[in-house]
C-alpha positions as protocol buffer text, in pm:
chain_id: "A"
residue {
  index: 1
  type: UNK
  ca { x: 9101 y: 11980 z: 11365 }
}
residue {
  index: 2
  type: UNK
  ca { x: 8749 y: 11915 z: 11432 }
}
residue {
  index: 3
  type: UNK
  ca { x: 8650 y: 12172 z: 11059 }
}
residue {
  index: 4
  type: UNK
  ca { x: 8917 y: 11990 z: 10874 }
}
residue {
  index: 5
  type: UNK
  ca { x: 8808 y: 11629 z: 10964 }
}
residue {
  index: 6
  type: UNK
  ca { x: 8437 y: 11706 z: 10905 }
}
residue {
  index: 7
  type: UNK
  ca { x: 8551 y: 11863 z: 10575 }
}
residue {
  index: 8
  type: UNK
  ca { x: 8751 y: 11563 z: 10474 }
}
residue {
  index: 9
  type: UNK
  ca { x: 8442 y: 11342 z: 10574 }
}
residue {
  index: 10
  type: UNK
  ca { x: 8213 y: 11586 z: 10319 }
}
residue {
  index: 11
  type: UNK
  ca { x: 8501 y: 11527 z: 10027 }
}
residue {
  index: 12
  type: UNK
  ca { x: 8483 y: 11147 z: 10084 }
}
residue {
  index: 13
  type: UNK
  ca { x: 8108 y: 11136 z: 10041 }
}
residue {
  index: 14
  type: UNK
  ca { x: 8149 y: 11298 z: 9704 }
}
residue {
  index: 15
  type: UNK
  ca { x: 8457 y: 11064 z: 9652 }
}
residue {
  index: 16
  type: UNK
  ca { x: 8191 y: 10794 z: 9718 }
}
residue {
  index: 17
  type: UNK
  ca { x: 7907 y: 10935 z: 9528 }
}
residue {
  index: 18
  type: UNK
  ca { x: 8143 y: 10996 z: 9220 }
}
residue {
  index: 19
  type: UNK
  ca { x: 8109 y: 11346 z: 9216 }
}
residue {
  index: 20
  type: UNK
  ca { x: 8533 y: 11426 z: 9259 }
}
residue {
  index: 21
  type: UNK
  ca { x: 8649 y: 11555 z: 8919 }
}
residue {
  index: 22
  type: UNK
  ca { x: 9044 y: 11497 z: 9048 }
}
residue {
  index: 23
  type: UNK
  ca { x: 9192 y: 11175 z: 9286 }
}
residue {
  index: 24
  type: UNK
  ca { x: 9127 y: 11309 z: 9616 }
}
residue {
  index: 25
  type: UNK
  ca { x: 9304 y: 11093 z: 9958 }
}
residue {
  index: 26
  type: UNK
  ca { x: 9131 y: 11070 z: 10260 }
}
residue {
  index: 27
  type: UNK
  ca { x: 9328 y: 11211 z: 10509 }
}
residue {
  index: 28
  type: UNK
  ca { x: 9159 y: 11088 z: 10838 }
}
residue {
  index: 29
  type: UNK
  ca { x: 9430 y: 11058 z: 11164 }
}
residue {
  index: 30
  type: UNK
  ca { x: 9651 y: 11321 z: 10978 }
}
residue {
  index: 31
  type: UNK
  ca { x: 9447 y: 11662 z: 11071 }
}
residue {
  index: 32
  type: UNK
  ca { x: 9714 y: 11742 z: 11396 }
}
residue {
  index: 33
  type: UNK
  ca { x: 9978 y: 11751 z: 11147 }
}
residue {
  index: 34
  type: UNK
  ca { x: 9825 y: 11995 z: 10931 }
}
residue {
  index: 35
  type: UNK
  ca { x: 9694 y: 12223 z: 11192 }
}
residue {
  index: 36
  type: UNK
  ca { x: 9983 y: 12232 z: 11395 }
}
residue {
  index: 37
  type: UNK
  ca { x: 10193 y: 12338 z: 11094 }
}
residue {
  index: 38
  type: UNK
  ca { x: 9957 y: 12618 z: 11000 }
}
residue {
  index: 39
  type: UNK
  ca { x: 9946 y: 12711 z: 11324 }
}
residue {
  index: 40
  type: UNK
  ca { x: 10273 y: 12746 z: 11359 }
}
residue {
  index: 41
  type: UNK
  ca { x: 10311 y: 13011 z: 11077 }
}
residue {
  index: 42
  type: UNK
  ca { x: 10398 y: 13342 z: 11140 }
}
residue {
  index: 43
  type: UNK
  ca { x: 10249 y: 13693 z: 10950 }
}
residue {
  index: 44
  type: UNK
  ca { x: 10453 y: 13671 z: 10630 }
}
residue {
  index: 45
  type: UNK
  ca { x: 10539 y: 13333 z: 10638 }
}
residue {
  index: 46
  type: UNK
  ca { x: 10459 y: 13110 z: 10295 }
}
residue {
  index: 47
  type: UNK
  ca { x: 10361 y: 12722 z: 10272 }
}
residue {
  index: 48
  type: UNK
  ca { x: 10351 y: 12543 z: 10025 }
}
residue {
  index: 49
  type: UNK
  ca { x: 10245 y: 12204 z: 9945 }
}
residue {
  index: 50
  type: UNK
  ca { x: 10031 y: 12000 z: 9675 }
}
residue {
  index: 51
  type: UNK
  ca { x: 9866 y: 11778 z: 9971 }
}
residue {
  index: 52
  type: UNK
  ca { x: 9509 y: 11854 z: 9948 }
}
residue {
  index: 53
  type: UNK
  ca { x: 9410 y: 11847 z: 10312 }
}
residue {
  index: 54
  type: UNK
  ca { x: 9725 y: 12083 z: 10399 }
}
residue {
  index: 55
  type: UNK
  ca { x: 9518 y: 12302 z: 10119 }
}
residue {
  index: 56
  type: UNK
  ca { x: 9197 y: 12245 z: 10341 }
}
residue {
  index: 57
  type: UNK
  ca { x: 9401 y: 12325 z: 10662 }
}
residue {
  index: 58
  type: UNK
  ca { x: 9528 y: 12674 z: 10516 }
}
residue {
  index: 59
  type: UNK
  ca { x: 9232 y: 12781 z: 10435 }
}
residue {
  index: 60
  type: UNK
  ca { x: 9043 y: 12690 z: 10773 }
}
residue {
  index: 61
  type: UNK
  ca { x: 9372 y: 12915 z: 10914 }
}
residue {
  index: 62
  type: UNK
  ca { x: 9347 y: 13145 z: 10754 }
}
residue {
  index: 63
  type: UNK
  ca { x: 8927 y: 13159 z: 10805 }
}
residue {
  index: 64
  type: UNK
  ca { x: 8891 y: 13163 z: 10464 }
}
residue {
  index: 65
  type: UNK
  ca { x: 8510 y: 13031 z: 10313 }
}
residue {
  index: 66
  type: UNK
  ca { x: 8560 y: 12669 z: 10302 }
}
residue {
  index: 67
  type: UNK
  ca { x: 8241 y: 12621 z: 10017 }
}
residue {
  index: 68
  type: UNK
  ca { x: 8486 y: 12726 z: 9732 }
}
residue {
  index: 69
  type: UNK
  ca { x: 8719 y: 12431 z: 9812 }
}
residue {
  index: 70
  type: UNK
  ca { x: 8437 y: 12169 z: 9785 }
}
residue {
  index: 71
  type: UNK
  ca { x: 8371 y: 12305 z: 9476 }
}
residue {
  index: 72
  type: UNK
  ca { x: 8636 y: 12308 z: 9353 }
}
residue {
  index: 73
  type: UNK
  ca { x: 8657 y: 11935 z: 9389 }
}
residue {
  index: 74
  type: UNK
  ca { x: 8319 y: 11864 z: 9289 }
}
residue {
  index: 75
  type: UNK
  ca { x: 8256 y: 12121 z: 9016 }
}
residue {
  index: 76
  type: UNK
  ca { x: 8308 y: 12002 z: 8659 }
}
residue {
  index: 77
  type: UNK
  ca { x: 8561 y: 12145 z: 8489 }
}
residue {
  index: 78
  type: UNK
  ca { x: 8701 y: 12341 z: 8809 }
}
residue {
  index: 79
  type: UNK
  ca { x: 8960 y: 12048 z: 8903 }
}
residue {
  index: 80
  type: UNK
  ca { x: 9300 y: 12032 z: 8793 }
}
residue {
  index: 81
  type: UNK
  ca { x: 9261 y: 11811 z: 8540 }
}
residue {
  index: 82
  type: UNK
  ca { x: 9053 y: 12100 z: 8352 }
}
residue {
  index: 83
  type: UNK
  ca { x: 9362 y: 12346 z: 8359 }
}
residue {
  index: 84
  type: UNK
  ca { x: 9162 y: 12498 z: 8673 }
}
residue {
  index: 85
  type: UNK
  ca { x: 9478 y: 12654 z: 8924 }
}
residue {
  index: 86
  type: UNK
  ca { x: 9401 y: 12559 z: 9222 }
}
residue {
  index: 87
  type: UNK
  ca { x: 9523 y: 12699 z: 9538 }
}
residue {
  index: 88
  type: UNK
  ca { x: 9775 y: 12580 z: 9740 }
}
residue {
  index: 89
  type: UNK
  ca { x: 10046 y: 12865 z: 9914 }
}
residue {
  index: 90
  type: UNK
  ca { x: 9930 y: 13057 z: 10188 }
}
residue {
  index: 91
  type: UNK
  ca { x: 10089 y: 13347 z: 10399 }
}
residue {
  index: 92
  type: UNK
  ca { x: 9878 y: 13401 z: 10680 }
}
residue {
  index: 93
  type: UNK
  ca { x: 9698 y: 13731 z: 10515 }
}
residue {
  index: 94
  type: UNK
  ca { x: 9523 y: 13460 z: 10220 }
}
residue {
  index: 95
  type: UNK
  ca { x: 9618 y: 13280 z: 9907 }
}
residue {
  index: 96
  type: UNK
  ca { x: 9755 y: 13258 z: 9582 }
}
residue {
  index: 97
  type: UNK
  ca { x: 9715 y: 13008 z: 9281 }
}
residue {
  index: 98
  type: UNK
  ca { x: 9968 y: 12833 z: 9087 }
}
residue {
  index: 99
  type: UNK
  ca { x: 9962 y: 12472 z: 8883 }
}
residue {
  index: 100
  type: UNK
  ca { x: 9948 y: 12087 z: 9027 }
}
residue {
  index: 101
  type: UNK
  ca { x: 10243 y: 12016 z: 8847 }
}
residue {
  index: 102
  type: UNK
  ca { x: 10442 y: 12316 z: 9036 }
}
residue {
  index: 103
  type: UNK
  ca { x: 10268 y: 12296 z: 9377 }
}
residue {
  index: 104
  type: UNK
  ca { x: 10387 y: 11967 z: 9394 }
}
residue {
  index: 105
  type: UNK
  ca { x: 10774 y: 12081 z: 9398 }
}
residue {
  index: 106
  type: UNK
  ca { x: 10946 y: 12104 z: 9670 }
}
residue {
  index: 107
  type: UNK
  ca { x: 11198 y: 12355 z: 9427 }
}
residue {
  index: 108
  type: UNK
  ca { x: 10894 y: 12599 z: 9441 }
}
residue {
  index: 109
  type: UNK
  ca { x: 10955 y: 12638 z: 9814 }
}
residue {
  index: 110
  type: UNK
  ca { x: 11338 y: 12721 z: 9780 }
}
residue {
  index: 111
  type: UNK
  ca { x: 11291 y: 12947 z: 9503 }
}
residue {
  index: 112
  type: UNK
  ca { x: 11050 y: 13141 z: 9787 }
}
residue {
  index: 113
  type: UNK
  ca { x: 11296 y: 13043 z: 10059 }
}
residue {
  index: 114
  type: UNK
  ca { x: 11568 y: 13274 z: 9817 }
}
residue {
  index: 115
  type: UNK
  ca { x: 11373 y: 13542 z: 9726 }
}
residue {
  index: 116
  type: UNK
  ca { x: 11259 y: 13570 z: 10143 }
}
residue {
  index: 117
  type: UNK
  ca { x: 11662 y: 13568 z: 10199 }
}
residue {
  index: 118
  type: UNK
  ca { x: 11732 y: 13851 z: 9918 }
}
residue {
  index: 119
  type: UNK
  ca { x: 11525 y: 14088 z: 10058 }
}
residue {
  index: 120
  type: UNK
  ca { x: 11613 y: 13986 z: 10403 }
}
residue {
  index: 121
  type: UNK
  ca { x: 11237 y: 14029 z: 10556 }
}
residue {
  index: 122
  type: UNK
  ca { x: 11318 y: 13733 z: 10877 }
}
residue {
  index: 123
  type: UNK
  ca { x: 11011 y: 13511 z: 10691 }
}
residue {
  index: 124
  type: UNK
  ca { x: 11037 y: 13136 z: 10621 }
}
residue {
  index: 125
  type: UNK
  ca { x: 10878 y: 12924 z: 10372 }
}
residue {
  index: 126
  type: UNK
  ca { x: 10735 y: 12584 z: 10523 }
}
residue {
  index: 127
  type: UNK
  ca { x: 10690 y: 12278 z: 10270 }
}
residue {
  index: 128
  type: UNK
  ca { x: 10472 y: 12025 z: 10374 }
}
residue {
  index: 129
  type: UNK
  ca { x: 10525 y: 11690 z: 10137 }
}
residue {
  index: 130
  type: UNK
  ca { x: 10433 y: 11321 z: 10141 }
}
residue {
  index: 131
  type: UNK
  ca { x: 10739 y: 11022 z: 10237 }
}
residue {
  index: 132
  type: UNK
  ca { x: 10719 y: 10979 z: 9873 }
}
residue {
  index: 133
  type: UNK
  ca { x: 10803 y: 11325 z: 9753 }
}
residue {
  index: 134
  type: UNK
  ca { x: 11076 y: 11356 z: 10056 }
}
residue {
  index: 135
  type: UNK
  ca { x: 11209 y: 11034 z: 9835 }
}
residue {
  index: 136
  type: UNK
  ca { x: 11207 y: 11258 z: 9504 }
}
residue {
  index: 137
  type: UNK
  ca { x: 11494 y: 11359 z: 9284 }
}
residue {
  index: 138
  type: UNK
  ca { x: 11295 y: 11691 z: 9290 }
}
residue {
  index: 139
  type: UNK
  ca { x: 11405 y: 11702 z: 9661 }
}
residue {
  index: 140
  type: UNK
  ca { x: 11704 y: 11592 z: 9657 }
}
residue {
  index: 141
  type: UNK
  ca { x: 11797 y: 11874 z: 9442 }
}
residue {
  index: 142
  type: UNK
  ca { x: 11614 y: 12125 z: 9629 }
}
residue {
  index: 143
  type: UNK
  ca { x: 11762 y: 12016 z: 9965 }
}
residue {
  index: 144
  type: UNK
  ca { x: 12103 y: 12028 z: 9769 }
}
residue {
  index: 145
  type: UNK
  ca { x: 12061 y: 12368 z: 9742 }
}
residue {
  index: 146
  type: UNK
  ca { x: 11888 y: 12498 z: 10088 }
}
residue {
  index: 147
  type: UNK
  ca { x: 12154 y: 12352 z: 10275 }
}
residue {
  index: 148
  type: UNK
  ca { x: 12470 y: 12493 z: 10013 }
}
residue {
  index: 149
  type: UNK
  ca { x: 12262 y: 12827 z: 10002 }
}
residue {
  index: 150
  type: UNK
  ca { x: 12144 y: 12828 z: 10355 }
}
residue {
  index: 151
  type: UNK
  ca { x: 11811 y: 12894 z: 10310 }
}
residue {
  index: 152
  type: UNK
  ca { x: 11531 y: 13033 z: 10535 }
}
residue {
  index: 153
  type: UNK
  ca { x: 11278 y: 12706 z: 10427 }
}
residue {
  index: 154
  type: UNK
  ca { x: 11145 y: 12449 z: 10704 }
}
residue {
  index: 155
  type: UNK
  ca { x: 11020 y: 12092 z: 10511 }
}
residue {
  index: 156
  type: UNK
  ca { x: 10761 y: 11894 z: 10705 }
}
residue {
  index: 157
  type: UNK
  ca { x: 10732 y: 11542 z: 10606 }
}
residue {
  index: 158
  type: UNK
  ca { x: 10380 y: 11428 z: 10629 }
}
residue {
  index: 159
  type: UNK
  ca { x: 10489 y: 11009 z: 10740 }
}
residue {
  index: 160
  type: UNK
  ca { x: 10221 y: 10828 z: 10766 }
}
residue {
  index: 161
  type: UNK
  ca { x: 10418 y: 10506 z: 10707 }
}
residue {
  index: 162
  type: UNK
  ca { x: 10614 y: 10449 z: 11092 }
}
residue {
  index: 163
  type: UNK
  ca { x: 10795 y: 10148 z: 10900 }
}
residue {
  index: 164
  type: UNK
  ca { x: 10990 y: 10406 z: 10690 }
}
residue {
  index: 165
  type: UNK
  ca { x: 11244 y: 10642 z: 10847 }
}
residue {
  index: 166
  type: UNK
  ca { x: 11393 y: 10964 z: 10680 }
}
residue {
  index: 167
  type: UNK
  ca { x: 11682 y: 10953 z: 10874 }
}
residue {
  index: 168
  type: UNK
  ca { x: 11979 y: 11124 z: 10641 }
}
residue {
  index: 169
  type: UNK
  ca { x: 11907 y: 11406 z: 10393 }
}
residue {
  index: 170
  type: UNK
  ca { x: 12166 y: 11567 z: 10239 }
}
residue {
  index: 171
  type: UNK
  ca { x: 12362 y: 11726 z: 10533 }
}
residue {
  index: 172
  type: UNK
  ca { x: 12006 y: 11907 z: 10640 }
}
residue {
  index: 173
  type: UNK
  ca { x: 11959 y: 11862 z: 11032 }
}
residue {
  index: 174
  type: UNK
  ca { x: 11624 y: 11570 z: 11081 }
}
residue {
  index: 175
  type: UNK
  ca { x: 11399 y: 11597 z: 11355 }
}
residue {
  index: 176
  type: UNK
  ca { x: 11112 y: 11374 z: 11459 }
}
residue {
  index: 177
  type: UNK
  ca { x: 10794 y: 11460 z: 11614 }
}
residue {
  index: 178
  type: UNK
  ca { x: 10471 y: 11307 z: 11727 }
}
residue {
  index: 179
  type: UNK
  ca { x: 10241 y: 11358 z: 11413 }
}
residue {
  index: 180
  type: UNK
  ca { x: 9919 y: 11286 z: 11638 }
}
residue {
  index: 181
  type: UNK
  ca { x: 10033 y: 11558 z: 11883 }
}
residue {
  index: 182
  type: UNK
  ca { x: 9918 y: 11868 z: 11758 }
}
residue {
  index: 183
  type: UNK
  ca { x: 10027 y: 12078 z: 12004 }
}
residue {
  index: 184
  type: UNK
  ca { x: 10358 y: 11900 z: 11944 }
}
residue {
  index: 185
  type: UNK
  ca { x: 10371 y: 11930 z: 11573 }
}
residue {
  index: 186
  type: UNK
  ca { x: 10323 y: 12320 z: 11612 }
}
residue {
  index: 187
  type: UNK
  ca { x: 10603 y: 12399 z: 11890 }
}
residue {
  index: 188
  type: UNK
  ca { x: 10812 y: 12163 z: 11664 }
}
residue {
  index: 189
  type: UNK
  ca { x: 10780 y: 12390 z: 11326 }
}
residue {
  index: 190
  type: UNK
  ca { x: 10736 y: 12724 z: 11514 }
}
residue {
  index: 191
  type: UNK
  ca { x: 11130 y: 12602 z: 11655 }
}
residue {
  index: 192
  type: UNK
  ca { x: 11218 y: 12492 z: 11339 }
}
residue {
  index: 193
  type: UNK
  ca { x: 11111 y: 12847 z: 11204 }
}
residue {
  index: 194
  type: UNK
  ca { x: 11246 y: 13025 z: 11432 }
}
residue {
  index: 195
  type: UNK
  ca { x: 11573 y: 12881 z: 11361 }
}
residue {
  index: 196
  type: UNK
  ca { x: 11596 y: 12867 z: 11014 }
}
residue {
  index: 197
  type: UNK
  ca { x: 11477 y: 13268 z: 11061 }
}
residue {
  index: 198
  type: UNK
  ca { x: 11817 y: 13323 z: 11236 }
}
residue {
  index: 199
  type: UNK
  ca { x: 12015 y: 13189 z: 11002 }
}
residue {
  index: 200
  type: UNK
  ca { x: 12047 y: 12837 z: 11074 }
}
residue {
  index: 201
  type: UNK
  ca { x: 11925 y: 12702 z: 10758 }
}
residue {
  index: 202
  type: UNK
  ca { x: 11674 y: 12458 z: 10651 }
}
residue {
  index: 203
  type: UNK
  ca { x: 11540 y: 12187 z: 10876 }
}
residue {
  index: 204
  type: UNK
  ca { x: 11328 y: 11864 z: 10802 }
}
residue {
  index: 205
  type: UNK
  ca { x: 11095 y: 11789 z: 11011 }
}
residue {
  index: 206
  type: UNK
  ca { x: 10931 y: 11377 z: 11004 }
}
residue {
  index: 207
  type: UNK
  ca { x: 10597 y: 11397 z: 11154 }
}
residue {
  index: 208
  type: UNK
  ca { x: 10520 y: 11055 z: 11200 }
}
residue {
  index: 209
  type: UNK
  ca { x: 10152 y: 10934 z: 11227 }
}
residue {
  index: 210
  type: UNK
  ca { x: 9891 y: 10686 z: 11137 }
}
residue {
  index: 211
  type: UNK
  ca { x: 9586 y: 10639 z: 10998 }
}
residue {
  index: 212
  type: UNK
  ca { x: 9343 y: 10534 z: 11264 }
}
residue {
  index: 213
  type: UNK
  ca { x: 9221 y: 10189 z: 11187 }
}
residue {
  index: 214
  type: UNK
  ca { x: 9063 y: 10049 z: 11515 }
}
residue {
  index: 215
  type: UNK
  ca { x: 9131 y: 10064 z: 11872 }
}
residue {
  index: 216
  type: UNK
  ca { x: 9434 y: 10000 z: 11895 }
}
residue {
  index: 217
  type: UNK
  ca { x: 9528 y: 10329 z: 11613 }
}
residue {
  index: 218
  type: UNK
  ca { x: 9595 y: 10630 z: 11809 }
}
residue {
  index: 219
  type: UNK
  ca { x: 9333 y: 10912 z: 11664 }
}
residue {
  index: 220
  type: UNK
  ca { x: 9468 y: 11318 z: 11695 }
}
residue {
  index: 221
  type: UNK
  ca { x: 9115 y: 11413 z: 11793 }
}
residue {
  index: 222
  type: UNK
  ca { x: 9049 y: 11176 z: 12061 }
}
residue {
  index: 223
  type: UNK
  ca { x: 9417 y: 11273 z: 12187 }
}
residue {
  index: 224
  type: UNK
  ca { x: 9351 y: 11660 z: 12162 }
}
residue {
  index: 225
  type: UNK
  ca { x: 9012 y: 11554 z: 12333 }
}
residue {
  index: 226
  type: UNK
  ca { x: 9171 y: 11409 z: 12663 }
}
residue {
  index: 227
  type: UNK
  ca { x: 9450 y: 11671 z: 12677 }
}
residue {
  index: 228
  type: UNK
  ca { x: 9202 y: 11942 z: 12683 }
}
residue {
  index: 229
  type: UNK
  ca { x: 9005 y: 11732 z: 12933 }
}
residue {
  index: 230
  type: UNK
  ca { x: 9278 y: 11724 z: 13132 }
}
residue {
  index: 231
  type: UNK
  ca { x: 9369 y: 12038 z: 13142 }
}
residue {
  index: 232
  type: UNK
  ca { x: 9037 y: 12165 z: 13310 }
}
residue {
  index: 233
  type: UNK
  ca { x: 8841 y: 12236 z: 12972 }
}
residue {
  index: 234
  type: UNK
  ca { x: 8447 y: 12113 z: 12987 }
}
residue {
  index: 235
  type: UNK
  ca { x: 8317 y: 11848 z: 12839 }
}
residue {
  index: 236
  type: UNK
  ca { x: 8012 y: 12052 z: 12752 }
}
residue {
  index: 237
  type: UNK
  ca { x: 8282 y: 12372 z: 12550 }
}
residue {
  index: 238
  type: UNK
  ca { x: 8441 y: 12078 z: 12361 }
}
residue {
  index: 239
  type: UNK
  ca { x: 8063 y: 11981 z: 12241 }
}
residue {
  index: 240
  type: UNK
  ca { x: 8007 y: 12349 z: 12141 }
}
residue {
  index: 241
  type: UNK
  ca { x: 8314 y: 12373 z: 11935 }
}
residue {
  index: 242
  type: UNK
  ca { x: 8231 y: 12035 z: 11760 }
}
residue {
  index: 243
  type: UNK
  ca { x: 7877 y: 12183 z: 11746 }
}
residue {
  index: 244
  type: UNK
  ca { x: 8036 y: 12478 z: 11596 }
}
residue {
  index: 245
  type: UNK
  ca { x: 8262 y: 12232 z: 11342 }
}
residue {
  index: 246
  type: UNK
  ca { x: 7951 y: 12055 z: 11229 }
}
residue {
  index: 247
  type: UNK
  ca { x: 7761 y: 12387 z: 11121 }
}
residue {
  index: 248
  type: UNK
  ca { x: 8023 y: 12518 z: 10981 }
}
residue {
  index: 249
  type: UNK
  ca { x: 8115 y: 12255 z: 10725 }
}
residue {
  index: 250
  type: UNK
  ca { x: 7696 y: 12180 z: 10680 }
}
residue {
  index: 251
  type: UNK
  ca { x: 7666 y: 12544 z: 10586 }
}
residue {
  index: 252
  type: UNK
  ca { x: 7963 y: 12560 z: 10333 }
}
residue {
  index: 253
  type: UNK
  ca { x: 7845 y: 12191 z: 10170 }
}
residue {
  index: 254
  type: UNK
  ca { x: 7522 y: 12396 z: 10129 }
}
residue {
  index: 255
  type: UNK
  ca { x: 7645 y: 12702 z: 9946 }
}
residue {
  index: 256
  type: UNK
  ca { x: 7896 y: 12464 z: 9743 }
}
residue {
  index: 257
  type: UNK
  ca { x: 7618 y: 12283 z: 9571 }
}
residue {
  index: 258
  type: UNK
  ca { x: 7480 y: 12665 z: 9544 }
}
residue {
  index: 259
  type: UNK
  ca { x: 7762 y: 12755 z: 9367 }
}
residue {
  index: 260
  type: UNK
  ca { x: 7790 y: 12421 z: 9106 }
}
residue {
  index: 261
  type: UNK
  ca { x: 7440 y: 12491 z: 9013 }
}
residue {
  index: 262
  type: UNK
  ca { x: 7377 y: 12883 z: 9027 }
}
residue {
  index: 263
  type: UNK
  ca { x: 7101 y: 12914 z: 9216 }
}
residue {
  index: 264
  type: UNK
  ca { x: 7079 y: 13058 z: 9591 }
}
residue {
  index: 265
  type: UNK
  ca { x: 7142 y: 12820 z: 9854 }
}
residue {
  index: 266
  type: UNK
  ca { x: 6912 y: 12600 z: 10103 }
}
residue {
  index: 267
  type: UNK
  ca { x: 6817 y: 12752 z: 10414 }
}
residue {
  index: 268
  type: UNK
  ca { x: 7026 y: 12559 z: 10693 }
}
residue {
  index: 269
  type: UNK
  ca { x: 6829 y: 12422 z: 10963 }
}
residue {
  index: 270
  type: UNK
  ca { x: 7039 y: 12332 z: 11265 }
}
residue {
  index: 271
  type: UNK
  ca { x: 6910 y: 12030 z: 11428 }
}
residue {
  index: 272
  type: UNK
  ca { x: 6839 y: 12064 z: 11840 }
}
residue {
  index: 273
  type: UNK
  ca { x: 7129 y: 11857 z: 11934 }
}
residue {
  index: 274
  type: UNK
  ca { x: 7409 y: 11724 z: 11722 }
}
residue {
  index: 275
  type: UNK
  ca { x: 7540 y: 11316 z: 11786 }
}
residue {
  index: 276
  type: UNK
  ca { x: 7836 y: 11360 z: 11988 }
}
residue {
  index: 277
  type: UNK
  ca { x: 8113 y: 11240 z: 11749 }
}
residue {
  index: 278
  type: UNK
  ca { x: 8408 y: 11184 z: 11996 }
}
């Protein structure tokens, strides 16, 4: 969580700077929901989604080099916008490329929730989508046919609007969870995979959060934090794996701007003692 909020932090700065070649969300209070789905998935499993932080969170999952994604988003003519696929659906083994318009449909995710049932391999396809596209007549269709088909597809609603419930949807079981629990959102999907693995069919999944704005917001990391705490980990570990976080997304911001402008990248020099963030 700590990787994906730094990164998200790094994309806003460009955001700021003017650098994005593509409309780019911040994403900050929303990182348990993304790591808790990926960490959820199983070997073979498939996600997709056109949410660019879920994107992010695959990638950090899947401990893929996170200096391609900046660029990505930074690099002209490498965005969407330019024709430029970017990627988006990940088994846990790495990655594969298809357009915006497509990643963006939740039909994408039952055509892979079919083909998983034809061949009969016990893999599930997880969608991960906004309260807008759960609101879609792209969805509706596609939960039309998971539930007629029974198909082995889990969709995880990414709420981070608690005034608006998705409380019916089209004879497909709901379930609610905590979305600044991570440890919560990922027993929630792992169950939710499991059953639609055995045949029980698809399952949507509201993760309900919110955006941390001021003390009285509840933030994932600060939660995570004082579980951990609690549960007999060290203040001083937790400092070395946001230690860790920090170098990590330093060093890939280094060999992104590497990679925009060709040349070899910037020796990192790690200062003595990072700011505690939390």
């Amino acid at each position: 969580m700590w990787v994906l909020r730094l990164l998200d932090m790094a994309v806003e700065e460009l955001r700021i700077d003017g650098r994005l070649n593509r409309p780019v969300r911040p994403a900050f209070g929303q990182e348990a929901v993304a790591i808790g789905t990926v960490a959820a998935l199983r070997p073979g499993d498939l996600m997709t989604t056109g949410i660019v932080h879920l994107q992010h969170a695959q990638q950090i999952g899947c401990a893929l080099p996170l200096a391609p994604a900046i660029a990505t988003l930074s690099g002209p003519g490498l965005g969407s916008d330019a024709g430029e696929e970017a990627p988006f659906v990940a088994s846990i083994r790495g990655l594969c490329s298809l357009s915006d318009a497509l990643q963006q449909s939740p039909l994408l995710a039952v055509g892979h929730a079919y083909g998983k049932q034809l061949v009969d391999d016990g893999r599930v396809t997880v969608c991960v989508m906004e309260t807008r596209d759960a609101e879609s007549a792209d969805f509706a269709e596609a939960a039309h046919i998971a539930t007629s088909w029974q198909l082995p597809v889990v969709f995880v609603v990414e709420n981070a609007r608690p005034d608006l419930d998705v409380s019916t949807c089209h004879g497909m079981p709901v379930l609610t969870v905590d979305g600044n629990d991570v440890v919560a959102v990922r027993d929630s999907v792992a169950d939710a995979v499991r059953r639609a693995c055995a045949g029980g069919g698809p399952v949507l999944l509201q993760a309900v959060t919110e955006c941390p704005r001021g003390t009285a917001a509840v933030d994932p990391l600060v939660s995570a934090r004082q579980q951990l705490i609690a549960a007999g980990i060290s203040a001083a570990h937790l400092y070395e794996v946001e230690r860790r976080a920090r170098r990590l997304v330093a060093e890939a911001e280094a060999f992104a701007k590497a990679m925009l402008w060709d040349e070899e990248p910037a020796p990192f020099r790690e200062p003595e003692a990072w700011p505690a963030a939390s």
